[in-house]
mmCIF file of C-alpha atoms and ligand atoms in Angstrom:
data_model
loop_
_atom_site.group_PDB
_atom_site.id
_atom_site.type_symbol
_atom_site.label_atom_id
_atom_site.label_comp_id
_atom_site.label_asym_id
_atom_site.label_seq_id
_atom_site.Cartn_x
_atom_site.Cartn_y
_atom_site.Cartn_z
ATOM 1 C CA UNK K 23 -113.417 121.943 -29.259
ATOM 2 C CA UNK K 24 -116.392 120.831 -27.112
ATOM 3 C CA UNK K 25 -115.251 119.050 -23.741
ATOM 4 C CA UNK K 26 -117.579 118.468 -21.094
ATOM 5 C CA UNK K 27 -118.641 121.740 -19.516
ATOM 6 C CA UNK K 28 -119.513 122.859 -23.467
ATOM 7 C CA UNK K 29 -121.653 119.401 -23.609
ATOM 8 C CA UNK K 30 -123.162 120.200 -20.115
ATOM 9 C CA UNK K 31 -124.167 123.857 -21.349
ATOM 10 C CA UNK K 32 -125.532 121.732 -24.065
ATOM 11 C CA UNK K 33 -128.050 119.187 -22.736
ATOM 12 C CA UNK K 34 -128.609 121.684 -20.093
ATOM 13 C CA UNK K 35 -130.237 123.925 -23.090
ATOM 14 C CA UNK K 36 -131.749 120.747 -24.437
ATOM 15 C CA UNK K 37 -133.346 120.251 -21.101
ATOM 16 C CA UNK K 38 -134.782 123.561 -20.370
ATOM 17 C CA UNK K 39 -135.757 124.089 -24.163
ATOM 18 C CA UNK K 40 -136.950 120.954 -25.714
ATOM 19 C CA UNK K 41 -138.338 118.468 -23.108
ATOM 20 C CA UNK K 42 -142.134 117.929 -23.599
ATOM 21 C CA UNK K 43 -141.979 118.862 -26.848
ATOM 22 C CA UNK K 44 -143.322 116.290 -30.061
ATOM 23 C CA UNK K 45 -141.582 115.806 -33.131
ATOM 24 C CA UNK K 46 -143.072 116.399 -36.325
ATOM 25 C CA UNK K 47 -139.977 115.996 -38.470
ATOM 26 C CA UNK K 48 -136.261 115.108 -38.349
ATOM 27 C CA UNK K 49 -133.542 116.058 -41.164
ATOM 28 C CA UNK K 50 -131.634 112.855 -41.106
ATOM 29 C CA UNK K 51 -130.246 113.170 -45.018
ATOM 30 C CA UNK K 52 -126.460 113.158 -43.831
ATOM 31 C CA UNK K 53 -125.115 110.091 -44.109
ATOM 32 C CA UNK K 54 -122.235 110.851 -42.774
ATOM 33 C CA UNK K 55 -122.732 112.453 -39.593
ATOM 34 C CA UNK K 56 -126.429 109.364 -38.979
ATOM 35 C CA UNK K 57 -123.794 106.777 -39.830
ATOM 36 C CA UNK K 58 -124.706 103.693 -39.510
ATOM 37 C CA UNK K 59 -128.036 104.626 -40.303
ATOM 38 C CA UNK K 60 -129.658 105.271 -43.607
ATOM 39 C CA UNK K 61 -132.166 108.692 -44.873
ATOM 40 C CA UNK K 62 -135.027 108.323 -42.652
ATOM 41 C CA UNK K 63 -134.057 105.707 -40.066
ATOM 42 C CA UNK K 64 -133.823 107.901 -37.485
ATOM 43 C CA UNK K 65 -136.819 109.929 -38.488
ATOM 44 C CA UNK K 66 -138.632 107.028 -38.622
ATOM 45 C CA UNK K 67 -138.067 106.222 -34.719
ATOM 46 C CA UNK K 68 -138.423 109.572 -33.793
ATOM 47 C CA UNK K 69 -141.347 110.899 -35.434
ATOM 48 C CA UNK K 70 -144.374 111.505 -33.432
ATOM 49 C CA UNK K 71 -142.386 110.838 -30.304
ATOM 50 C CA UNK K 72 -141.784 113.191 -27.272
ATOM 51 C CA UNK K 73 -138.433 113.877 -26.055
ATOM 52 C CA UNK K 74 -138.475 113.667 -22.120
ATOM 53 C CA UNK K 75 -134.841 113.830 -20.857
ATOM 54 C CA UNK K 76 -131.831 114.809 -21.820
ATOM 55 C CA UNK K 77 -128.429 112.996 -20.461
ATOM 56 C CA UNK K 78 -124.447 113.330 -20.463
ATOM 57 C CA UNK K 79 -122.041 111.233 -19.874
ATOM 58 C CA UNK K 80 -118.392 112.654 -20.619
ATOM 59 C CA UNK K 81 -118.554 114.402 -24.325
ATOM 60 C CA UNK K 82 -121.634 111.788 -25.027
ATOM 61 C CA UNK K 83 -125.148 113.183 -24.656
ATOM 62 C CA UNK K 84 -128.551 111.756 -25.153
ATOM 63 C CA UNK K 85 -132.140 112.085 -25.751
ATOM 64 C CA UNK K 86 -134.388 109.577 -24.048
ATOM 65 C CA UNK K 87 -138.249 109.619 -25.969
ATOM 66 C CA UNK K 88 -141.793 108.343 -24.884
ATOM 67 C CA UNK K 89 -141.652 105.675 -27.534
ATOM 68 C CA UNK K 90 -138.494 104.238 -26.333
ATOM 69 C CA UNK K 91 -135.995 105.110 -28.771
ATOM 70 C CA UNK K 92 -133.097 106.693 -27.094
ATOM 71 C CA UNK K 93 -131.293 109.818 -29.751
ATOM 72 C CA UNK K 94 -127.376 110.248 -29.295
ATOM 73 C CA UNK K 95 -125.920 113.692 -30.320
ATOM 74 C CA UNK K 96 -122.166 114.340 -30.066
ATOM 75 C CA UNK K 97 -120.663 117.437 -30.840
ATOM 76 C CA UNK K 98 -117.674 116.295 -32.404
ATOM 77 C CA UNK K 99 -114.816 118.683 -33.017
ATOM 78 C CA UNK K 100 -116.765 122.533 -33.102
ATOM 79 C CA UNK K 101 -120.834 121.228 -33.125
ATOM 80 C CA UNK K 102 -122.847 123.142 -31.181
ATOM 81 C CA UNK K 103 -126.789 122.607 -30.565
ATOM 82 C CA UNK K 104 -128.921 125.563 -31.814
ATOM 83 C CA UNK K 105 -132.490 126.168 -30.842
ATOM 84 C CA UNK K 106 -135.688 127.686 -32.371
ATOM 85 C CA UNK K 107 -133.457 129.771 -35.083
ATOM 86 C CA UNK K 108 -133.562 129.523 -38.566
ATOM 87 C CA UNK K 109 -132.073 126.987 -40.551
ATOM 88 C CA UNK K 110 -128.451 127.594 -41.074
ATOM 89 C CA UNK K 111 -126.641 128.628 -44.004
ATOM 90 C CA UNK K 112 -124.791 125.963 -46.169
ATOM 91 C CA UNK K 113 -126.163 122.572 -44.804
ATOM 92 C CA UNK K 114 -124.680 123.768 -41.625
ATOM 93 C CA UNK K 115 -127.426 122.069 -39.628
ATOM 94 C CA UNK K 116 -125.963 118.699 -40.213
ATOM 95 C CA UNK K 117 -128.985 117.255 -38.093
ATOM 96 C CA UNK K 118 -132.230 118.605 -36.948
ATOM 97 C CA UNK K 119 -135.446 118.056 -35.202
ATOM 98 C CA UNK K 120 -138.810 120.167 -36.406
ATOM 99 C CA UNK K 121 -141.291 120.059 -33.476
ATOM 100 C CA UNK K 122 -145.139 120.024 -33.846
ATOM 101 C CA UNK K 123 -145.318 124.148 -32.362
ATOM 102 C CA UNK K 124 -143.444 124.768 -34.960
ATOM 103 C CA UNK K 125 -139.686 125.484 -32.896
ATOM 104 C CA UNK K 126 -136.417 123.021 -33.894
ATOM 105 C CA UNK K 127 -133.268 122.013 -32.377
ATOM 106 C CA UNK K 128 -130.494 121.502 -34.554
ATOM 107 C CA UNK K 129 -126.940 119.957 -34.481
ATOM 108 C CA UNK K 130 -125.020 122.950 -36.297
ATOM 109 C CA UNK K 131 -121.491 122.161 -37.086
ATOM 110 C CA UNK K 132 -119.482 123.729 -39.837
ATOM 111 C CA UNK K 133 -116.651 120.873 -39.606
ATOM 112 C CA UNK K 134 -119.203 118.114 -39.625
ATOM 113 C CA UNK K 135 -117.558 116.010 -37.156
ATOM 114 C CA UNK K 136 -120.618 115.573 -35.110
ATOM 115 C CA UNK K 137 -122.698 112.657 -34.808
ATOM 116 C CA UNK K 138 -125.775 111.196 -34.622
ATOM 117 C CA UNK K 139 -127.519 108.285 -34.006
ATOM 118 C CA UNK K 140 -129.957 106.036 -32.504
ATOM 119 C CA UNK K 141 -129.402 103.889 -29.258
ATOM 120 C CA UNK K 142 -125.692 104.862 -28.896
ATOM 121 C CA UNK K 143 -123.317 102.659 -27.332
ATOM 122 C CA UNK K 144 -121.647 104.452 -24.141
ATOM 123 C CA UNK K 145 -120.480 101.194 -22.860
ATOM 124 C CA UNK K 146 -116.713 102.201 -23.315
ATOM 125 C CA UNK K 147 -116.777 105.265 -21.611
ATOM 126 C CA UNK K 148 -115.222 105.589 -18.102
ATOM 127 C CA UNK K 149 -117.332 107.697 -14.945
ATOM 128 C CA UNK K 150 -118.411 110.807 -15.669
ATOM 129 C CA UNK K 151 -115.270 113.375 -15.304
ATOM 130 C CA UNK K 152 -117.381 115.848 -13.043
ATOM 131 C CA UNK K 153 -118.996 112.928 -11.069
ATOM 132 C CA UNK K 154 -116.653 110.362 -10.555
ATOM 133 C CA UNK K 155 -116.266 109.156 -6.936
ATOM 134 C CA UNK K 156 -113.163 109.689 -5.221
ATOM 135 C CA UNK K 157 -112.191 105.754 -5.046
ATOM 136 C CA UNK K 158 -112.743 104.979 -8.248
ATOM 137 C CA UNK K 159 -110.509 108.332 -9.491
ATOM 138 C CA UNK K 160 -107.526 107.116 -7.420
ATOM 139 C CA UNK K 161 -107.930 103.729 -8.931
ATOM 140 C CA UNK K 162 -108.496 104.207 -13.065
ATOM 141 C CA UNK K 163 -106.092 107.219 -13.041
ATOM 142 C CA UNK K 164 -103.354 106.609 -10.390
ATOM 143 C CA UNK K 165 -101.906 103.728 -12.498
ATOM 144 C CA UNK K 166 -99.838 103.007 -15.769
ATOM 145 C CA UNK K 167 -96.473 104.860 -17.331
ATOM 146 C CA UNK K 168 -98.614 106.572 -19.577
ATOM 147 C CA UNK K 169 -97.908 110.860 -19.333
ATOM 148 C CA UNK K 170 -100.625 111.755 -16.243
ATOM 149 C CA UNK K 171 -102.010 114.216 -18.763
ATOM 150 C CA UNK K 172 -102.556 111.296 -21.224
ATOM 151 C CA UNK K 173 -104.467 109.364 -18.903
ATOM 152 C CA UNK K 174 -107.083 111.535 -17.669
ATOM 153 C CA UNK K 175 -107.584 112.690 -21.504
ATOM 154 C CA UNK K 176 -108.443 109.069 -22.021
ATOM 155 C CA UNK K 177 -111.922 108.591 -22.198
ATOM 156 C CA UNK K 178 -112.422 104.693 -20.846
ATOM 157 C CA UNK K 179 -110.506 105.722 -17.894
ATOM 158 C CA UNK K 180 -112.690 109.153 -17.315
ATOM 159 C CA UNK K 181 -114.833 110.945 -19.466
ATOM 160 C CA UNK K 182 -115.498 114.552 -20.499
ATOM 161 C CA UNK K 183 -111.682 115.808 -20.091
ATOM 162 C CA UNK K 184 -110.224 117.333 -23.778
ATOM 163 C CA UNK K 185 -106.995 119.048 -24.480
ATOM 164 C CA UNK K 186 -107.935 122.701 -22.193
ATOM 165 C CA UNK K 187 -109.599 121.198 -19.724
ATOM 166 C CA UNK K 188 -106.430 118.807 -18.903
ATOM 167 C CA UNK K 189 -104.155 121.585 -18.948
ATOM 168 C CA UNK K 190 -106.110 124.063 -16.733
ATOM 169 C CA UNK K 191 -107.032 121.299 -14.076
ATOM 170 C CA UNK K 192 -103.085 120.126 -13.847
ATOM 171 C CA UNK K 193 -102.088 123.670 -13.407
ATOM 172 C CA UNK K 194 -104.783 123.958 -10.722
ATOM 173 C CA UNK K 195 -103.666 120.872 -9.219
ATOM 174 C CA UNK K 196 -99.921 121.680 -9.523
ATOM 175 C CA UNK K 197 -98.609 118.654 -11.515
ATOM 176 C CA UNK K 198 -96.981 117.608 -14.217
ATOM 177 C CA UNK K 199 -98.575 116.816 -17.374
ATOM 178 C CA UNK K 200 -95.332 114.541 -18.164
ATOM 179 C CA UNK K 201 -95.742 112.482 -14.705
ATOM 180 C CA UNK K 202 -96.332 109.241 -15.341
ATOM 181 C CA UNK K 203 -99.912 108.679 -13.660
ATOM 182 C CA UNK K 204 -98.420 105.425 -11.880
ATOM 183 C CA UNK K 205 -96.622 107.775 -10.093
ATOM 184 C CA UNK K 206 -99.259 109.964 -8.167
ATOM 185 C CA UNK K 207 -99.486 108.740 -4.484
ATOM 186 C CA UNK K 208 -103.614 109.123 -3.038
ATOM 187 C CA UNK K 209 -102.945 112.820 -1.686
ATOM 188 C CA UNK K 210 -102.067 114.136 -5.259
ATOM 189 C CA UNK K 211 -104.965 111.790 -6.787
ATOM 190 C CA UNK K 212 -107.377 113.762 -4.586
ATOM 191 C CA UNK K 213 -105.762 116.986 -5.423
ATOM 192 C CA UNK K 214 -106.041 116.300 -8.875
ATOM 193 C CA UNK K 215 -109.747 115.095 -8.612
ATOM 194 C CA UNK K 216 -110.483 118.372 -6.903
ATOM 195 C CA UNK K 217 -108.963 120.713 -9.218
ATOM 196 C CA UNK K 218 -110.389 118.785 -11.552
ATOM 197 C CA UNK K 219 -114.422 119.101 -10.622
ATOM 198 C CA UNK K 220 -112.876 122.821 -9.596
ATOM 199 C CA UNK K 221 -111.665 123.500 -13.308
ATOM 200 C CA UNK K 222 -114.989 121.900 -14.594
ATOM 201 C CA UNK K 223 -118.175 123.976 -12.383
ATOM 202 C CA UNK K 224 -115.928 126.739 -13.282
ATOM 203 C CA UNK K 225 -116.149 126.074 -16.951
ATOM 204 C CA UNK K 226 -119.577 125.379 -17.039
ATOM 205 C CA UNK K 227 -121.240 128.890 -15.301
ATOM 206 C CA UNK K 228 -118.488 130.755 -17.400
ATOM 207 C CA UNK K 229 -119.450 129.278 -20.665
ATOM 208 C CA UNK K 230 -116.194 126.918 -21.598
ATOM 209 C CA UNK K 231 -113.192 125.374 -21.004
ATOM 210 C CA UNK K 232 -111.864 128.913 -23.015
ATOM 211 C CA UNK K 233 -112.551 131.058 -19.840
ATOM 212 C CA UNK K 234 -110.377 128.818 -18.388
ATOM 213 C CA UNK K 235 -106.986 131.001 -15.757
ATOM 214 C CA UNK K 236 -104.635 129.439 -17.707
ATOM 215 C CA UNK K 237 -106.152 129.129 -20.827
ATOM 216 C CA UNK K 238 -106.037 132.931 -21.190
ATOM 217 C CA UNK K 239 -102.291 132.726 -21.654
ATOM 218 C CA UNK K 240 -102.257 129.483 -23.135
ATOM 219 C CA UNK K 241 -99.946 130.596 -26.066
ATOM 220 C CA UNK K 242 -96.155 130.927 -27.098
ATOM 221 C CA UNK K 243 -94.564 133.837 -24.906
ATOM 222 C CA UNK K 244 -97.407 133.117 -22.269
ATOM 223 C CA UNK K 245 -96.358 133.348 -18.930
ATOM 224 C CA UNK K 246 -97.997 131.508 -15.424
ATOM 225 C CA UNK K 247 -100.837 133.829 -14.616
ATOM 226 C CA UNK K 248 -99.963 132.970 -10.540
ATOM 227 C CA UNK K 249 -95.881 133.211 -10.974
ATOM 228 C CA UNK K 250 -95.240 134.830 -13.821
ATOM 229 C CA UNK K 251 -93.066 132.301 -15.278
ATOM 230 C CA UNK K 252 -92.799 131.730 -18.560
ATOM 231 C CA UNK K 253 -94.744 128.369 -19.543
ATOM 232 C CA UNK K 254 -93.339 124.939 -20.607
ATOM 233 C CA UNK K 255 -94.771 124.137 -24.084
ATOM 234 C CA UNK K 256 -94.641 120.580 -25.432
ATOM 235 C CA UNK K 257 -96.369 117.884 -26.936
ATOM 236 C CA UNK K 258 -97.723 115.692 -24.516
ATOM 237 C CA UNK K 259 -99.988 112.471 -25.293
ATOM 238 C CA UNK K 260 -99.953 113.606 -29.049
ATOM 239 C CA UNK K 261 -101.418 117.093 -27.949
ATOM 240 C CA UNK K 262 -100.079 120.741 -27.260
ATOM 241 C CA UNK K 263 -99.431 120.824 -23.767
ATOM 242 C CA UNK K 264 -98.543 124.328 -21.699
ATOM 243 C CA UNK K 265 -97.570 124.353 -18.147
ATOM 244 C CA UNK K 266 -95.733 126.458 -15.353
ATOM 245 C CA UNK K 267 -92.341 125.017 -14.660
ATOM 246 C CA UNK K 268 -92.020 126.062 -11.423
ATOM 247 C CA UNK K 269 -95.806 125.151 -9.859
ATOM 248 C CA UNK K 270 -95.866 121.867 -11.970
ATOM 249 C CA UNK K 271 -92.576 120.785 -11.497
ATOM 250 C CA UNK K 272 -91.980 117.287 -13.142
HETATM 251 ZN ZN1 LIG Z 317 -96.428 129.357 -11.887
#
């Protein structure tokens, strides 16, 4: 599933690839994955228009055009953006952008959990998971009961973390997914923060939160790739959680 370093790779494609570039047509016939909007709403804002940056915040990204209309894209669950290929097979291109030379960027997502839509509303997210100051880490996440690998998977406290990208970065950090977050004095907050951006500029230059040291033995029978212990598996915050027992002790 897309987490932030896949949504980084992403507008960082979008960025390099189809900045300056004017829009001749957009495929907006999916109702489903433009909700609210209706066929041709978003075509209508967008057509003729110039895309001219390309922005993240957490698993959110957005388009910002000459004409003022602002284009939100989320990945959803396996979405990926594809650029200047062919159309994909089976309506796979849930969303898509023809520009005037001819090239196109689409949203291609076989599970159709992607999104999107005009002027989206980021309002609820939290900082930026990669760019979040340390004061304002040790005061959204340090607090509550909740499980500590709960809280930094919630996305008004920080954004960008997912399910792998929580478990590699409290490995890193050597705590407890089960720790309730309250817990954490500031030296652990800051060790956490650091594994965290750690885990995350790792992710990104190797291509996702798959390459990931512990996500390689991430399974049932997998064992600590530091200790060799065999990991703690559990469900944690409503996910599947793996740690090492004996760096992460709870
Ligand atoms: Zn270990």
């Amino acid at each position: 599933m897309p987490e932030l370093p896949e949504v980084e790779r992403a507008r960082a494609l979008i960025a390099k690839r189809a900045l300056g570039r004017r829009i001749a047509h957009v495929h907006d016939a999916d109702t489903f994955v433009c909700r609210p909007h209706a066929p041709g709403e978003i075509a209508a804002a967008l057509e003729g228009a110039t895309l001219i940056e390309a922005h993240r915040q957490g698993k959110a990204m957005w388009l910002d055009t000459d004409r003022g209309p602002v284009l939100g894209l989320h990945l959803g669950m396996a979405g990926r953006i594809a650029m200047d290929g062919k159309p994909a097979p089976r309506d796979w291109d849930r969303f898509a952008i023809d520009f005037e030379d001819g090239g196109r960027l689409a949203l291609r997502d076989k599970r159709r959990l992607g999104r999107a839509v005009l002027d989206p509303d980021i309002a609820k997210l939290g900082p930026d998971a990669a760019e979040v100051t340390r004061a304002a880490f040790r005061q959204r996440v340090g607090r509550g009961t909740a499980p500590l690998k709960a809280r930094i998977m919630d996305q008004s406290v920080i954004a960008g973390v997912g399910n792998l990208l929580a478990d590699e970065t409290l490995w890193r950090a050597g705590l407890s997914p089960t720790t309730p977050a309250g817990d954490l004095d500031l030296e652990q907050l800051d060790s956490l923060r650091r594994a965290l951006r750690a885990a995350t500029r790792r992710a990104i230059t190797r291509g996702g939160v798959h390459t990931g040291e512990l996500i390689r033995h991430r399974r049932r029978s997998g064992s600590c790739p530091s200790c060799g212990t065999p990991l703690e598996r559990a469900t944690v915050g409503g996910r599947t959680t793996y740690w090492c027992p004996v760096h992460q002790p709870g």
